[in-house]
Amino acid sequence: DNKISKISVSSDYVNAIEKAAGLPMIIPITSNLENIDSYIDLCDGFLFTGGIDINPYFYKKNPHKELGEFNSKLDLFQLSLMQNIISSKKPFLAICRGIQILNVACGGTLYQDFSEVPNNTIQHSAKYEFIHLINIKTDSLLYNLFGESLYVNSFHHQCINQLGDNLSISAIAPDNIIEAIELNNYTFGIGVQWHPEMMLINNNKMLPLFSKLISTSLKN
């Protein structure tokens, strides 16, 4: 069933944007892709949230037996929105499903489940707790915000396989799962596999990520 019966977003994302002194707006999914240009004109910056799996049709793979729920209408809208945002050069932060949308929008592929990932040894299932370390590349926007390493939470069963065009890896987990990517030669275009919005409930360690999104959006 490809019907979307309701449109909602976790309040954690809304609270994170407000905490970073931004004005949150929820963008409705629409089958009229011509509305995307109007959305881009309306907003200074964008946040792609977590969510369900992406239909592997969009990265030319057959469905794995552990593939979860997906919705092609949602995929098509978000992939088109991401591609148009990139063309507009407007800042964005893409979280969990969002990093996967970014990678697929740029021509990359995904592991549809951790069972496909060679040498996967770390548990990636803790919403509100710091659970594992990531190592951050020195020549990245993420390094400028957090330094060479960071403890993160984790809540996903899919991850990046082949990297998309014009993207660079900016952080990896100890089991080599890609934890963050960035668009090359772009003011602020970052995807992270963890959930920084959830961590803001307990402390402000992740706030620089959202503050940089807002400050860059206002300058754009």
Tab-separated table of N, CA and C in Angstrom, residues 15-122:
chain	number	residue	atom	x	y	z
A	15	ASN	N	11.946	20.457	18.538
A	15	ASN	CA	12.608	21.032	19.707
A	15	ASN	C	14.069	21.359	19.426
A	16	ALA	N	14.726	20.514	18.627
A	16	ALA	CA	16.143	20.745	18.306
A	16	ALA	C	16.314	22.026	17.491
A	17	ILE	N	15.439	22.246	16.511
A	17	ILE	CA	15.514	23.471	15.702
A	17	ILE	C	15.226	24.690	16.565
A	18	GLU	N	14.246	24.602	17.430
A	18	GLU	CA	13.929	25.728	18.317
A	18	GLU	C	15.075	26.011	19.282
A	19	LYS	N	15.679	24.953	19.800
A	19	LYS	CA	16.794	25.115	20.739
A	19	LYS	C	17.985	25.795	20.078
A	20	ALA	N	18.117	25.619	18.770
A	20	ALA	CA	19.201	26.241	18.012
A	20	ALA	C	18.799	27.608	17.459
A	21	ALA	N	17.688	28.142	17.934
A	21	ALA	CA	17.186	29.481	17.561
A	21	ALA	C	16.666	29.540	16.135
A	22	GLY	N	16.148	28.416	15.652
A	22	GLY	CA	15.522	28.389	14.342
A	22	GLY	C	14.010	28.335	14.454
A	23	LEU	N	13.335	28.557	13.342
A	23	LEU	CA	11.872	28.469	13.271
A	23	LEU	C	11.504	27.203	12.503
A	24	PRO	N	10.999	26.168	13.188
A	24	PRO	CA	10.684	24.911	12.507
A	24	PRO	C	9.387	24.994	11.708
A	25	MET	N	9.408	24.402	10.525
A	25	MET	CA	8.221	24.266	9.680
A	25	MET	C	8.201	22.843	9.134
A	26	ILE	N	7.061	22.169	9.238
A	26	ILE	CA	6.926	20.815	8.710
A	26	ILE	C	6.455	20.900	7.256
A	27	ILE	N	7.199	20.273	6.360
A	27	ILE	CA	6.882	20.306	4.935
A	27	ILE	C	6.027	19.090	4.585
A	28	PRO	N	4.807	19.294	4.127
A	28	PRO	CA	3.954	18.156	3.763
A	28	PRO	C	4.468	17.425	2.521
A	29	ILE	N	4.310	16.116	2.528
A	29	ILE	CA	4.620	15.304	1.348
A	29	ILE	C	3.528	15.533	0.315
A	30	THR	N	3.926	15.700	-0.919
A	30	THR	CA	2.958	15.930	-1.984
A	30	THR	C	3.336	15.135	-3.217
A	31	SER	N	2.342	14.692	-3.962
A	31	SER	CA	2.606	13.990	-5.223
A	31	SER	C	2.842	14.973	-6.365
A	32	ASN	N	2.558	16.257	-6.114
A	32	ASN	CA	2.812	17.297	-7.105
A	32	ASN	C	4.232	17.815	-6.904
A	33	LEU	N	5.180	17.250	-7.624
A	33	LEU	CA	6.583	17.583	-7.417
A	33	LEU	C	6.910	19.015	-7.841
A	34	GLU	N	5.994	19.668	-8.561
A	34	GLU	CA	6.218	21.070	-8.909
A	34	GLU	C	6.193	21.967	-7.664
A	35	ASN	N	5.579	21.465	-6.577
A	35	ASN	CA	5.545	22.241	-5.338
A	35	ASN	C	6.905	22.324	-4.658
A	36	ILE	N	7.827	21.458	-5.048
A	36	ILE	CA	9.133	21.421	-4.397
A	36	ILE	C	9.865	22.747	-4.542
A	37	ASP	N	9.811	23.357	-5.707
A	37	ASP	CA	10.481	24.649	-5.905
A	37	ASP	C	9.927	25.703	-4.956
A	38	SER	N	8.628	25.650	-4.701
A	38	SER	CA	8.017	26.603	-3.772
A	38	SER	C	8.497	26.359	-2.348
A	39	TYR	N	8.635	25.081	-1.963
A	39	TYR	CA	9.174	24.760	-0.648
A	39	TYR	C	10.593	25.314	-0.493
A	40	ILE	N	11.397	25.147	-1.525
A	40	ILE	CA	12.789	25.594	-1.461
A	40	ILE	C	12.867	27.113	-1.366
A	41	ASP	N	11.996	27.798	-2.078
A	41	ASP	CA	11.961	29.267	-1.981
A	41	ASP	C	11.523	29.722	-0.594
A	42	LEU	N	10.651	28.960	0.030
A	42	LEU	CA	10.054	29.337	1.312
A	42	LEU	C	11.023	29.200	2.485
A	43	CYS	N	11.926	28.212	2.427
A	43	CYS	CA	12.767	27.863	3.579
A	43	CYS	C	14.224	28.246	3.357
A	44	ASP	N	14.898	28.635	4.443
A	44	ASP	CA	16.314	28.993	4.381
A	44	ASP	C	17.228	27.772	4.471
A	45	GLY	N	16.771	26.735	5.160
A	45	GLY	CA	17.545	25.518	5.324
A	45	GLY	C	16.613	24.346	5.577
A	46	PHE	N	17.155	23.136	5.571
A	46	PHE	CA	16.310	21.941	5.612
A	46	PHE	C	16.890	20.878	6.540
A	47	LEU	N	15.963	20.148	7.190
A	47	LEU	CA	16.317	19.015	8.030
A	47	LEU	C	15.553	17.794	7.531
A	48	PHE	N	16.282	16.754	7.137
A	48	PHE	CA	15.679	15.479	6.757
A	48	PHE	C	15.722	14.557	7.970
A	49	THR	N	14.579	13.978	8.308
A	49	THR	CA	14.449	13.208	9.546
A	49	THR	C	14.656	11.713	9.307
A	50	GLY	N	14.680	10.975	10.412
A	50	GLY	CA	14.688	9.525	10.339
A	50	GLY	C	13.327	8.996	9.903
A	51	GLY	N	13.243	7.680	9.727
A	51	GLY	CA	11.970	7.101	9.298
A	51	GLY	C	12.137	5.690	8.773
A	52	ILE	N	11.211	5.286	7.931
A	52	ILE	CA	11.165	3.918	7.412
A	52	ILE	C	12.237	3.698	6.345
A	53	ASP	N	12.355	2.452	5.888
A	53	ASP	CA	13.352	2.099	4.878
A	53	ASP	C	13.039	2.755	3.531
A	54	ILE	N	14.035	2.744	2.653
A	54	ILE	CA	13.884	3.255	1.288
A	54	ILE	C	13.700	2.071	0.346
A	55	ASN	N	12.756	2.181	-0.572
A	55	ASN	CA	12.537	1.131	-1.567
A	55	ASN	C	13.823	0.923	-2.369
A	56	PRO	N	14.397	-0.296	-2.357
A	56	PRO	CA	15.650	-0.523	-3.082
A	56	PRO	C	15.534	-0.337	-4.594
A	57	TYR	N	14.314	-0.243	-5.099
A	57	TYR	CA	14.114	0.103	-6.518
A	57	TYR	C	14.868	1.383	-6.871
A	58	PHE	N	14.915	2.336	-5.929
A	58	PHE	CA	15.506	3.640	-6.223
A	58	PHE	C	17.035	3.604	-6.258
A	59	TYR	N	17.644	2.503	-5.815
A	59	TYR	CA	19.086	2.357	-6.018
A	59	TYR	C	19.422	1.040	-6.722
A	60	LYS	N	18.426	0.537	-7.475
A	60	LYS	CA	18.606	-0.560	-8.417
A	60	LYS	C	19.099	-1.856	-7.768
A	61	LYS	N	18.487	-2.191	-6.618
A	61	LYS	CA	18.793	-3.451	-5.942
A	61	LYS	C	17.516	-4.239	-5.710
A	62	ASN	N	17.633	-5.562	-5.669
A	62	ASN	CA	16.495	-6.401	-5.306
A	62	ASN	C	16.264	-6.340	-3.800
A	63	PRO	N	15.026	-6.528	-3.342
A	63	PRO	CA	14.735	-6.437	-1.905
A	63	PRO	C	15.368	-7.579	-1.112
A	64	HIS	N	16.034	-7.207	-0.025
A	64	HIS	CA	16.604	-8.186	0.896
A	64	HIS	C	15.486	-8.727	1.784
A	65	LYS	N	15.649	-9.933	2.300
A	65	LYS	CA	14.596	-10.542	3.123
A	65	LYS	C	14.352	-9.777	4.416
A	66	GLU	N	15.318	-8.975	4.875
A	66	GLU	CA	15.154	-8.192	6.098
A	66	GLU	C	14.753	-6.750	5.825
A	67	LEU	N	14.426	-6.423	4.582
A	67	LEU	CA	13.933	-5.086	4.265
A	67	LEU	C	12.670	-4.800	5.068
A	68	GLY	N	12.610	-3.601	5.669
A	68	GLY	CA	11.454	-3.232	6.472
A	68	GLY	C	10.405	-2.483	5.674
A	69	GLU	N	9.515	-1.812	6.390
A	69	GLU	CA	8.452	-1.035	5.765
A	69	GLU	C	9.046	0.076	4.901
A	70	PHE	N	8.438	0.319	3.737
A	70	PHE	CA	8.853	1.434	2.891
A	70	PHE	C	7.633	2.006	2.189
A	71	ASN	N	7.787	3.199	1.642
A	71	ASN	CA	6.709	3.850	0.918
A	71	ASN	C	7.310	4.622	-0.250
A	72	SER	N	7.028	4.175	-1.460
A	72	SER	CA	7.663	4.745	-2.653
A	72	SER	C	7.258	6.194	-2.898
A	73	LYS	N	6.043	6.571	-2.512
A	73	LYS	CA	5.614	7.964	-2.666
A	73	LYS	C	6.465	8.880	-1.805
A	74	LEU	N	6.706	8.462	-0.562
A	74	LEU	CA	7.579	9.216	0.327
A	74	LEU	C	8.994	9.283	-0.227
A	75	ASP	N	9.502	8.145	-0.707
A	75	ASP	CA	10.856	8.099	-1.267
A	75	ASP	C	11.009	9.058	-2.444
A	76	LEU	N	10.076	8.993	-3.365
A	76	LEU	CA	10.158	9.823	-4.564
A	76	LEU	C	10.138	11.300	-4.206
A	77	PHE	N	9.275	11.678	-3.267
A	77	PHE	CA	9.203	13.071	-2.843
A	77	PHE	C	10.506	13.523	-2.205
A	78	GLN	N	11.018	12.732	-1.252
A	78	GLN	CA	12.215	13.163	-0.535
A	78	GLN	C	13.467	13.129	-1.412
A	79	LEU	N	13.558	12.164	-2.295
A	79	LEU	CA	14.694	12.134	-3.222
A	79	LEU	C	14.676	13.340	-4.160
A	80	SER	N	13.495	13.676	-4.654
A	80	SER	CA	13.366	14.848	-5.526
A	80	SER	C	13.660	16.135	-4.765
A	81	LEU	N	13.148	16.222	-3.524
A	81	LEU	CA	13.403	17.396	-2.698
A	81	LEU	C	14.901	17.548	-2.437
A	82	MET	N	15.568	16.460	-2.076
A	82	MET	CA	17.007	16.512	-1.809
A	82	MET	C	17.778	16.968	-3.040
A	83	GLN	N	17.473	16.414	-4.189
A	83	GLN	CA	18.187	16.785	-5.411
A	83	GLN	C	17.989	18.256	-5.752
A	84	ASN	N	16.785	18.758	-5.519
A	84	ASN	CA	16.514	20.171	-5.808
A	84	ASN	C	17.161	21.095	-4.776
A	85	ILE	N	17.220	20.669	-3.530
A	85	ILE	CA	17.921	21.462	-2.518
A	85	ILE	C	19.403	21.571	-2.869
A	86	ILE	N	19.998	20.460	-3.262
A	86	ILE	CA	21.409	20.473	-3.646
A	86	ILE	C	21.639	21.429	-4.808
A	87	SER	N	20.747	21.418	-5.782
A	87	SER	CA	20.865	22.344	-6.917
A	87	SER	C	20.744	23.794	-6.472
A	88	SER	N	19.947	24.027	-5.424
A	88	SER	CA	19.741	25.392	-4.929
A	88	SER	C	20.888	25.874	-4.047
A	89	LYS	N	21.747	24.944	-3.591
A	89	LYS	CA	22.883	25.243	-2.705
A	89	LYS	C	22.456	25.624	-1.284
A	90	LYS	N	21.190	25.372	-0.927
A	90	LYS	CA	20.744	25.726	0.420
A	90	LYS	C	21.234	24.688	1.435
A	91	PRO	N	21.510	25.129	2.675
A	91	PRO	CA	22.044	24.229	3.703
A	91	PRO	C	21.026	23.167	4.118
A	92	PHE	N	21.562	22.011	4.537
A	92	PHE	CA	20.681	20.959	5.054
A	92	PHE	C	21.451	20.046	5.995
A	93	LEU	N	20.695	19.414	6.886
A	93	LEU	CA	21.179	18.359	7.764
A	93	LEU	C	20.270	17.157	7.554
A	94	ALA	N	20.856	15.990	7.306
A	94	ALA	CA	20.083	14.783	7.013
A	94	ALA	C	20.392	13.722	8.064
A	95	ILE	N	19.371	13.283	8.802
A	95	ILE	CA	19.547	12.407	9.961
A	95	ILE	C	18.990	11.007	9.685
A	96	CYS	N	19.771	9.982	9.969
A	96	CYS	CA	19.396	8.563	9.891
A	96	CYS	C	18.837	8.196	8.502
A	97	ARG	N	17.537	8.043	8.339
A	97	ARG	CA	16.999	7.843	6.987
A	97	ARG	C	17.476	8.971	6.078
A	98	GLY	N	17.623	10.176	6.653
A	98	GLY	CA	18.037	11.330	5.864
A	98	GLY	C	19.389	11.142	5.196
A	99	ILE	N	20.380	10.577	5.915
A	99	ILE	CA	21.689	10.342	5.308
A	99	ILE	C	21.570	9.330	4.174
A	100	GLN	N	20.647	8.389	4.324
A	100	GLN	CA	20.435	7.387	3.287
A	100	GLN	C	19.750	8.004	2.067
A	101	ILE	N	18.799	8.908	2.296
A	101	ILE	CA	18.183	9.650	1.196
A	101	ILE	C	19.241	10.455	0.445
A	102	LEU	N	20.124	11.135	1.190
A	102	LEU	CA	21.195	11.914	0.573
A	102	LEU	C	22.074	11.028	-0.304
A	103	ASN	N	22.477	9.890	0.213
A	103	ASN	CA	23.357	9.005	-0.548
A	103	ASN	C	22.687	8.467	-1.804
A	104	VAL	N	21.425	8.045	-1.682
A	104	VAL	CA	20.698	7.516	-2.847
A	104	VAL	C	20.425	8.628	-3.856
A	105	ALA	N	20.102	9.825	-3.376
A	105	ALA	CA	19.853	10.957	-4.279
A	105	ALA	C	21.084	11.292	-5.109
A	106	CYS	N	22.260	10.968	-4.566
A	106	CYS	CA	23.523	11.234	-5.273
A	106	CYS	C	24.037	10.008	-6.029
A	107	GLY	N	23.208	8.975	-6.143
A	107	GLY	CA	23.566	7.808	-6.942
A	107	GLY	C	24.203	6.670	-6.170
A	108	GLY	N	24.209	6.741	-4.825
A	108	GLY	CA	24.796	5.688	-4.015
A	108	GLY	C	23.813	4.574	-3.688
A	109	THR	N	24.301	3.565	-2.959
A	109	THR	CA	23.474	2.417	-2.593
A	109	THR	C	23.523	2.201	-1.080
A	110	LEU	N	22.644	1.306	-0.598
A	110	LEU	CA	22.539	1.013	0.826
A	110	LEU	C	22.695	-0.477	1.088
A	111	TYR	N	23.202	-0.797	2.282
A	111	TYR	CA	22.988	-2.122	2.833
A	111	TYR	C	21.579	-2.122	3.407
A	112	GLN	N	20.750	-3.079	2.982
A	112	GLN	CA	19.356	-3.090	3.411
A	112	GLN	C	19.165	-3.631	4.825
A	113	ASP	N	20.204	-4.274	5.371
A	113	ASP	CA	20.155	-4.768	6.741
A	113	ASP	C	21.586	-5.053	7.181
A	114	PHE	N	21.836	-4.984	8.491
A	114	PHE	CA	23.183	-5.249	9.001
A	114	PHE	C	23.680	-6.652	8.651
A	115	SER	N	22.757	-7.581	8.408
A	115	SER	CA	23.172	-8.933	8.027
A	115	SER	C	23.934	-8.951	6.704
A	116	GLU	N	23.838	-7.883	5.924
A	116	GLU	CA	24.594	-7.778	4.672
A	116	GLU	C	25.993	-7.193	4.877
A	117	VAL	N	26.232	-6.590	6.037
A	117	VAL	CA	27.451	-5.828	6.252
A	117	VAL	C	28.581	-6.735	6.729
A	118	PRO	N	29.715	-6.771	6.020
A	118	PRO	CA	30.833	-7.601	6.470
A	118	PRO	C	31.404	-7.094	7.800
A	119	ASN	N	31.683	-8.010	8.712
A	119	ASN	CA	32.377	-7.698	9.971
A	119	ASN	C	31.644	-6.676	10.836
A	120	ASN	N	30.324	-6.651	10.747
A	120	ASN	CA	29.551	-5.766	11.624
A	120	ASN	C	29.553	-6.336	13.042
A	121	THR	N	30.136	-5.600	13.985
A	121	THR	CA	30.334	-6.134	15.338
A	121	THR	C	29.729	-5.282	16.435
A	122	ILE	N	29.186	-4.112	16.097
A	122	ILE	CA	28.715	-3.172	17.104
A	122	ILE	C	27.191	-3.106	17.098
